[in-house]
Short mmCIF file of C-alpha atoms and ligand atoms in Angstrom, two decimals:
data_model
loop_
_atom_site.label_atom_id
_atom_site.label_comp_id
_atom_site.label_asym_id
_atom_site.label_seq_id
_atom_site.Cartn_x
_atom_site.Cartn_y
_atom_site.Cartn_z
CA MET N 318 0.16 -0.04 0.19
CA LYS N 319 1.00 3.25 -1.46
CA THR N 320 -1.17 6.18 -0.71
CA ILE N 321 -3.12 5.68 2.32
CA GLY N 322 -5.87 8.91 4.10
CA VAL N 323 -6.54 9.77 7.46
CA LEU N 324 -9.70 11.35 8.71
CA THR N 325 -11.14 11.93 12.40
CA SER N 326 -15.36 10.88 12.61
CA GLY N 327 -17.94 11.40 15.48
CA GLY N 328 -17.33 13.55 18.39
CA ASP N 329 -14.03 14.75 19.64
CA ALA N 330 -11.97 12.74 21.98
CA PRO N 331 -8.06 14.21 23.70
CA GLY N 332 -6.01 11.96 21.86
CA MET N 333 -6.99 12.02 18.14
CA ASN N 334 -4.02 15.23 16.89
CA ALA N 335 -1.82 11.95 19.38
CA ALA N 336 -2.89 9.11 16.70
CA ILE N 337 -3.07 11.70 13.56
CA ARG N 338 0.60 12.37 13.94
CA ALA N 339 1.38 8.37 15.48
CA VAL N 340 -0.04 7.80 11.40
CA VAL N 341 1.85 10.14 9.54
CA ARG N 342 5.13 9.91 11.36
CA THR N 343 4.34 5.76 10.25
CA ALA N 344 3.66 6.56 7.05
CA VAL N 345 5.99 9.36 5.91
CA GLU N 346 9.55 6.87 7.75
CA ASN N 347 7.86 4.08 5.83
CA ASP N 348 7.77 5.46 2.56
CA MET N 349 4.06 5.80 1.84
CA THR N 350 2.02 9.66 1.05
CA VAL N 351 -0.75 10.11 3.23
CA TYR N 352 -3.32 12.65 3.07
CA GLY N 353 -5.67 14.08 5.39
CA ILE N 354 -8.93 14.20 5.52
CA ARG N 355 -10.40 16.75 6.72
CA ASN N 356 -14.61 16.92 8.34
CA GLY N 357 -14.62 12.47 8.04
CA PHE N 358 -16.70 11.70 5.95
CA GLU N 359 -17.76 14.33 4.95
CA GLY N 360 -14.62 15.06 3.54
CA LEU N 361 -13.81 12.18 2.44
CA MET N 362 -16.71 12.54 -0.49
CA ASN N 363 -15.89 16.17 -1.31
CA GLY N 364 -12.47 15.34 -1.99
CA ASP N 365 -11.38 17.70 0.82
CA VAL N 366 -7.56 16.63 1.72
CA TYR N 367 -4.64 17.95 1.88
CA GLU N 368 -0.90 15.60 1.40
CA MET N 369 0.73 15.68 4.97
CA ASN N 370 4.10 16.09 5.62
CA LEU N 371 6.85 15.04 9.17
CA ARG N 372 5.73 18.73 10.06
CA SER N 373 2.47 18.68 9.75
CA VAL N 374 2.07 16.91 12.96
CA SER N 375 4.00 19.26 14.43
CA ASN N 376 3.50 20.31 18.28
CA ILE N 377 0.09 18.25 18.07
CA ILE N 378 0.30 15.53 20.87
CA GLN N 379 -0.21 17.49 23.63
CA SER N 380 -3.47 19.56 21.77
CA GLY N 381 -7.51 18.56 22.60
CA GLY N 382 -9.48 17.99 19.39
CA THR N 383 -8.77 17.26 16.04
CA ILE N 384 -7.20 19.27 14.01
CA LEU N 385 -8.72 17.21 10.76
CA LYS N 386 -11.95 18.62 12.33
CA SER N 387 -15.17 16.13 12.29
CA ALA N 388 -18.37 15.58 10.93
CA ARG N 389 -21.01 13.70 11.58
CA SER N 390 -22.37 13.50 7.95
CA GLN N 391 -26.08 12.21 6.93
CA GLU N 392 -25.42 11.67 3.57
CA PHE N 393 -22.75 9.43 3.56
CA LYS N 394 -24.78 6.59 6.11
CA MET N 395 -26.97 6.10 2.33
CA ASP N 396 -25.09 3.81 -0.60
CA SER N 397 -24.90 6.72 -2.60
CA GLY N 398 -23.14 8.93 -0.50
CA GLN N 399 -20.29 5.74 0.06
CA GLN N 400 -20.48 5.66 -3.62
CA LYS N 401 -18.91 8.52 -3.98
CA ALA N 402 -16.82 8.50 -0.91
CA ALA N 403 -15.74 5.39 -3.07
CA ASP N 404 -15.19 7.26 -6.55
CA MET N 405 -13.33 9.71 -4.58
CA CYS N 406 -10.59 7.46 -3.35
CA ARG N 407 -9.93 6.32 -6.37
CA ARG N 408 -9.55 9.97 -8.04
CA LEU N 409 -7.79 11.23 -5.55
CA GLY N 410 -5.71 7.59 -5.63
CA LEU N 411 -6.31 6.19 -1.81
CA ASP N 412 -5.11 3.04 -1.25
CA GLY N 413 -6.74 2.77 1.86
CA ILE N 414 -8.20 4.98 4.94
CA VAL N 415 -7.45 5.23 8.73
CA VAL N 416 -10.64 5.73 9.64
CA ILE N 417 -10.21 7.06 14.21
CA GLY N 418 -13.84 7.74 15.93
CA GLY N 419 -16.70 5.69 17.69
CA ASP N 420 -18.95 2.69 17.01
CA GLY N 421 -20.80 5.18 14.71
CA SER N 422 -17.22 5.32 12.24
CA PHE N 423 -16.68 2.12 12.21
CA ARG N 424 -19.89 0.97 10.03
CA GLY N 425 -19.36 4.16 7.74
CA ALA N 426 -15.76 1.87 7.54
CA LYS N 427 -17.41 -1.79 7.18
CA ASP N 428 -19.63 0.11 4.42
CA LEU N 429 -16.55 1.37 2.28
CA THR N 430 -15.09 -1.31 2.78
CA SER N 431 -18.48 -3.00 0.74
CA LYS N 432 -17.79 -0.49 -1.43
CA GLY N 433 -14.05 -2.23 -2.74
CA ILE N 434 -12.03 0.09 -0.53
CA THR N 435 -9.41 -0.65 2.32
CA CYS N 436 -10.58 0.59 6.29
CA MET N 437 -8.25 0.78 9.40
CA CYS N 438 -10.02 1.72 12.51
CA ILE N 439 -9.16 2.79 15.50
CA PRO N 440 -11.09 3.43 18.79
CA GLY N 441 -11.64 7.27 19.63
CA THR N 442 -13.65 7.76 21.72
CA ILE N 443 -14.04 9.45 25.39
CA ASP N 444 -17.34 7.07 26.33
CA ASN N 445 -15.64 3.95 26.12
CA ASP N 446 -18.14 2.20 23.52
CA ILE N 447 -15.57 0.09 21.68
CA ALA N 448 -16.14 -4.17 22.38
CA CYS N 449 -13.66 -4.84 21.28
CA SER N 450 -11.22 -2.61 22.84
CA ASP N 451 -10.46 -2.74 26.61
CA ASP N 452 -9.65 1.31 26.16
CA THR N 453 -10.12 4.17 23.60
CA ILE N 454 -8.60 7.11 22.74
CA GLY N 455 -9.73 10.39 25.07
CA PHE N 456 -11.60 8.17 27.68
CA ASP N 457 -8.55 8.85 30.45
CA THR N 458 -8.13 12.02 29.91
CA ALA N 459 -12.24 12.96 29.72
CA MET N 460 -12.43 10.45 32.97
CA ASN N 461 -9.40 12.75 34.40
CA THR N 462 -11.50 15.82 33.69
CA ILE N 463 -14.51 15.03 35.31
CA MET N 464 -13.05 14.15 38.13
CA GLN N 465 -11.50 17.99 38.65
CA MET N 466 -14.64 19.57 38.11
CA ILE N 467 -16.37 17.48 40.24
CA ASP N 468 -13.65 17.99 43.17
CA ARG N 469 -14.75 21.54 42.17
CA VAL N 470 -18.36 20.89 42.87
CA ARG N 471 -17.63 18.90 46.04
CA ASP N 472 -15.71 22.55 47.88
CA THR N 473 -18.80 24.62 47.23
CA THR N 474 -21.32 21.35 47.99
CA GLU N 475 -18.67 20.72 51.27
CA SER N 476 -19.28 24.26 52.08
CA HIS N 477 -23.35 24.69 52.02
CA SER N 478 -23.91 20.72 53.50
CA ARG N 479 -25.90 20.10 50.20
CA CYS N 480 -26.82 17.75 47.10
CA SER N 481 -24.37 18.31 44.10
CA VAL N 482 -26.39 15.33 40.86
CA ILE N 483 -23.58 15.89 38.46
CA GLU N 484 -24.55 14.85 34.77
CA VAL N 485 -21.50 12.72 32.83
CA MET N 486 -21.45 12.60 29.45
CA GLY N 487 -21.31 8.31 28.12
CA ARG N 488 -24.27 8.23 26.15
CA SER N 489 -25.89 4.94 26.56
CA ALA N 490 -23.29 3.26 28.13
CA GLY N 491 -21.43 4.07 32.27
CA TYR N 492 -17.80 3.57 32.08
CA LEU N 493 -17.00 7.75 32.50
CA ALA N 494 -19.57 7.51 35.11
CA LEU N 495 -18.27 4.22 37.16
CA TYR N 496 -14.78 4.79 37.09
CA SER N 497 -14.54 8.74 37.69
CA GLY N 498 -18.00 8.33 40.66
CA ILE N 499 -15.19 5.68 42.74
CA ALA N 500 -12.48 8.57 41.83
CA VAL N 501 -14.76 11.54 43.48
CA GLY N 502 -16.56 9.51 46.15
CA ALA N 503 -19.72 9.55 44.54
CA THR N 504 -22.55 8.82 47.31
CA SER N 505 -23.88 6.48 43.99
CA ILE N 506 -23.18 6.53 40.50
CA LEU N 507 -26.35 5.63 38.11
CA ILE N 508 -25.15 3.56 34.96
CA PRO N 509 -27.63 2.99 32.10
CA GLU N 510 -26.06 -1.09 32.83
CA PHE N 511 -27.63 -1.38 35.66
CA GLU N 512 -31.73 -0.80 36.92
CA CYS N 513 -31.71 1.34 39.95
CA ASP N 514 -34.54 2.03 42.15
CA PHE N 515 -34.52 5.44 43.00
CA GLU N 516 -36.07 4.37 46.77
CA ILE N 517 -32.96 2.62 47.91
CA ASP N 518 -30.36 2.76 45.71
CA VAL N 519 -29.88 6.99 46.41
CA VAL N 520 -32.91 8.44 49.02
CA GLU N 521 -32.34 5.12 51.07
CA ARG N 522 -28.48 5.87 50.65
CA MET N 523 -28.16 8.72 51.45
CA ARG N 524 -30.43 9.00 54.44
CA ARG N 525 -28.37 5.52 55.92
CA THR N 526 -25.37 8.53 55.98
CA ILE N 527 -26.73 11.65 57.08
CA GLU N 528 -27.11 9.21 60.36
CA SER N 529 -23.52 8.71 59.73
CA GLY N 530 -23.18 11.91 60.08
CA LYS N 531 -22.56 13.07 56.64
CA ARG N 532 -23.77 16.66 55.20
CA HIS N 533 -22.52 16.87 51.94
CA PHE N 534 -23.26 14.60 48.76
CA VAL N 535 -22.54 13.83 44.66
CA ILE N 536 -24.60 11.50 43.76
CA LEU N 537 -23.06 11.00 39.99
CA VAL N 538 -25.71 10.58 36.87
CA ALA N 539 -24.86 8.68 33.05
CA GLU N 540 -26.59 11.06 30.52
CA GLY N 541 -28.09 7.67 29.68
CA VAL N 542 -30.07 7.05 32.90
CA GLY N 543 -32.76 10.07 32.79
CA ASP N 544 -33.24 13.47 33.22
CA ALA N 545 -30.50 14.58 36.50
CA THR N 546 -32.06 18.13 37.39
CA GLU N 547 -35.87 15.80 38.26
CA MET N 548 -33.95 13.94 40.25
CA ALA N 549 -32.15 16.44 42.56
CA LYS N 550 -36.16 17.36 42.78
CA GLN N 551 -36.60 14.33 44.44
CA ILE N 552 -33.80 14.13 45.93
CA GLU N 553 -34.15 17.45 48.04
CA GLU N 554 -38.78 16.23 48.14
CA LYS N 555 -37.58 13.07 50.30
CA THR N 556 -34.59 14.24 52.14
CA GLY N 557 -34.86 18.08 52.69
CA VAL N 558 -31.52 18.51 52.14
CA GLU N 559 -30.90 21.54 49.47
CA THR N 560 -30.04 19.60 46.18
CA ARG N 561 -28.25 21.04 43.50
CA THR N 562 -27.74 19.90 39.03
CA THR N 563 -24.22 20.27 37.47
CA ILE N 564 -24.13 18.86 33.93
CA LEU N 565 -20.44 19.19 32.81
CA GLY N 566 -21.53 19.28 28.98
CA HIS N 567 -19.35 19.37 26.67
CA VAL N 568 -16.06 20.66 28.57
CA GLN N 569 -15.33 16.64 29.57
CA ARG N 570 -14.46 16.23 25.54
CA GLY N 571 -12.30 18.98 25.09
CA GLY N 572 -7.66 19.11 26.78
CA SER N 573 -4.32 18.44 26.98
CA PRO N 574 -4.32 14.36 26.09
CA THR N 575 -3.38 12.25 29.43
CA VAL N 576 0.24 10.16 29.34
CA ARG N 577 -2.14 7.41 28.81
CA ASP N 578 -4.07 8.30 26.64
CA ARG N 579 -1.64 10.28 24.19
CA VAL N 580 0.69 6.25 24.67
CA LEU N 581 -2.51 4.57 23.69
CA ALA N 582 -3.06 7.44 20.38
CA SER N 583 0.71 6.55 19.51
CA GLN N 584 0.88 2.82 19.18
CA MET N 585 -2.42 2.38 17.84
CA GLY N 586 -1.76 5.18 15.75
CA ASN N 587 1.60 3.19 14.05
CA TYR N 588 0.28 -0.55 15.36
CA ALA N 589 -2.21 0.37 12.28
CA THR N 590 -0.34 2.16 9.57
CA ARG N 591 1.49 -0.70 9.63
CA LEU N 592 -1.09 -2.89 9.25
CA ILE N 593 -2.56 -1.80 7.36
CA ARG N 594 0.40 -1.75 4.31
CA ASP N 595 1.04 -5.37 5.31
CA THR N 596 -2.18 -6.51 5.34
CA ARG N 597 -4.30 -4.36 2.77
CA GLU N 598 -7.25 -5.91 5.28
CA SER N 599 -10.17 -3.45 6.97
CA ARG N 600 -9.71 -4.08 10.77
CA VAL N 601 -10.42 -2.32 13.74
CA ILE N 602 -7.48 -1.64 15.37
CA ALA N 603 -8.62 -2.61 19.89
CA CYS N 604 -5.94 -3.12 23.05
CA LYS N 605 -6.50 -6.13 25.44
CA ASP N 606 -5.29 -7.13 28.25
CA GLY N 607 -1.82 -4.07 27.46
CA ASN N 608 -1.33 -6.36 24.36
CA LEU N 609 -3.23 -4.20 20.64
CA VAL N 610 -4.94 -6.97 18.57
CA ASN N 611 -7.33 -6.37 15.80
CA TYR N 612 -10.41 -8.21 14.26
CA LYS N 613 -12.80 -7.51 11.09
CA ILE N 614 -15.21 -4.79 11.30
CA GLU N 615 -17.87 -7.22 11.18
CA GLU N 616 -16.51 -8.81 14.28
CA ALA N 617 -15.36 -6.36 16.04
CA LEU N 618 -19.52 -4.71 15.59
CA ALA N 619 -20.76 -7.86 17.03
CA MET N 620 -19.30 -8.01 20.08
CA THR N 621 -20.47 -6.53 23.46
CA LYS N 622 -18.81 -5.53 26.20
CA ASN N 623 -19.79 -5.66 30.63
CA ILE N 624 -19.69 -2.93 32.50
CA ASP N 625 -17.33 -4.05 35.59
CA LEU N 626 -18.92 -5.25 38.07
CA ASP N 627 -16.39 -5.19 40.97
CA ALA N 628 -15.78 -1.83 40.82
CA TYR N 629 -19.59 -1.15 40.79
CA ARG N 630 -19.49 -3.53 43.95
CA LEU N 631 -16.02 -1.84 45.43
CA ALA N 632 -18.02 2.09 44.85
CA HIS N 633 -21.37 1.06 46.87
CA GLU N 634 -19.89 -0.81 49.68
CA ILE N 635 -16.80 2.29 50.39
CA SER N 636 -18.99 5.49 49.28
CA ILE N 637 -20.72 5.50 52.60
P1 ATP J 30 -19.18 8.62 18.96
O1 ATP J 30 -19.46 8.17 19.61
O2 ATP J 30 -17.78 8.76 19.80
O3 ATP J 30 -19.40 10.28 18.86
P2 ATP J 30 -18.96 7.97 16.54
O4 ATP J 30 -18.44 7.23 15.87
O5 ATP J 30 -19.62 6.29 16.80
O6 ATP J 30 -18.48 8.45 17.21
P3 ATP J 30 -21.57 8.66 15.13
O7 ATP J 30 -22.57 10.22 14.65
O8 ATP J 30 -22.19 7.45 15.38
O9 ATP J 30 -20.35 8.73 15.99
O10 ATP J 30 -20.91 8.06 13.48
C1 ATP J 30 -19.68 9.22 12.70
C2 ATP J 30 -20.40 9.14 10.41
O11 ATP J 30 -20.09 7.84 10.87
C3 ATP J 30 -21.59 9.90 10.64
O12 ATP J 30 -22.01 10.74 10.53
C4 ATP J 30 -21.86 8.95 9.10
O13 ATP J 30 -22.03 9.93 8.51
C5 ATP J 30 -21.35 7.86 9.78
N1 ATP J 30 -21.77 6.68 9.91
C6 ATP J 30 -22.14 6.48 11.77
N2 ATP J 30 -23.26 5.06 11.72
C7 ATP J 30 -23.36 4.76 10.15
C8 ATP J 30 -23.33 3.48 9.06
N3 ATP J 30 -24.73 2.65 9.71
N4 ATP J 30 -23.91 3.61 8.19
C9 ATP J 30 -23.27 4.53 7.22
N5 ATP J 30 -21.99 5.43 8.24
C10 ATP J 30 -22.10 5.65 8.56
#
């Protein structure tokens, strides 16, 4: 494989730039030509590309976001859009594409593969909801950001003897809420993977901790669980503790990537580029038990990932 493209797609995640850097440097050092594709599949359909060299990716390893920009494209979800993108790849002489994104982007890569274009997928999403991989690029940074933000909220919650209901991202996955919840000592963590009994898991737990002398509370809610503001109202009514809601929102997506995300992104970018050069097959890169592995895209998309029951049990036992 002599010429490849690289794009970022779906929600951006800290560490995407470190992955782009690794792809570009690995490609150039292995005598390949590499094009940066702007705005994900949207840019690919429209031929919005530029040739990258070793210096195109200077000074980006520490920055959040993505220098290639990201987009969500409805047109690409249709067969005609995928055909347009495949035709553009042939016109530009792209033998393969490295796709950095989440599972929606991998579905796009699978469709593009069926049009004859090789795609190498790298998991880049803060949600960690890629079943085949233990970790995704951006997850560690987002957890650290959430922890820092909640530490700040906690200061004021403590000063006023309040309860804070804090909503974190994760769509239908509770990984961000679970691990950051352990890290901040949340009294209750509500995640979509476990059906919660609001009375027992929140109200009763708070009453027990009040009896033991606790006066401030952090209740962590993953966005897929329900309306955090409504929950705050119910908590105040049922416990008498003044309760406020904080929705962390897009602050969770930004910021300089952690060491762990920079290293993971560098490893995955390097591995993906070597693999696409050597195999010319469409695959998803994953991290399993500390090792990099790869799967067929269909296989990766069919996998399911269970939430860590031990982590949930631990949170329940010690955050009381
Ligand atoms: P994140 O979960 O972090 O937001 P993602 O990659 O899952 O990342 P999506 O918005 O679901 O984000 O997908 C990104 C893009 O991939 C979509 O805008 C669309 O162009 C393409 N895509 C998503 N699903 C499909 C599909 N089923 N078939 C073809 N293309 C798809």
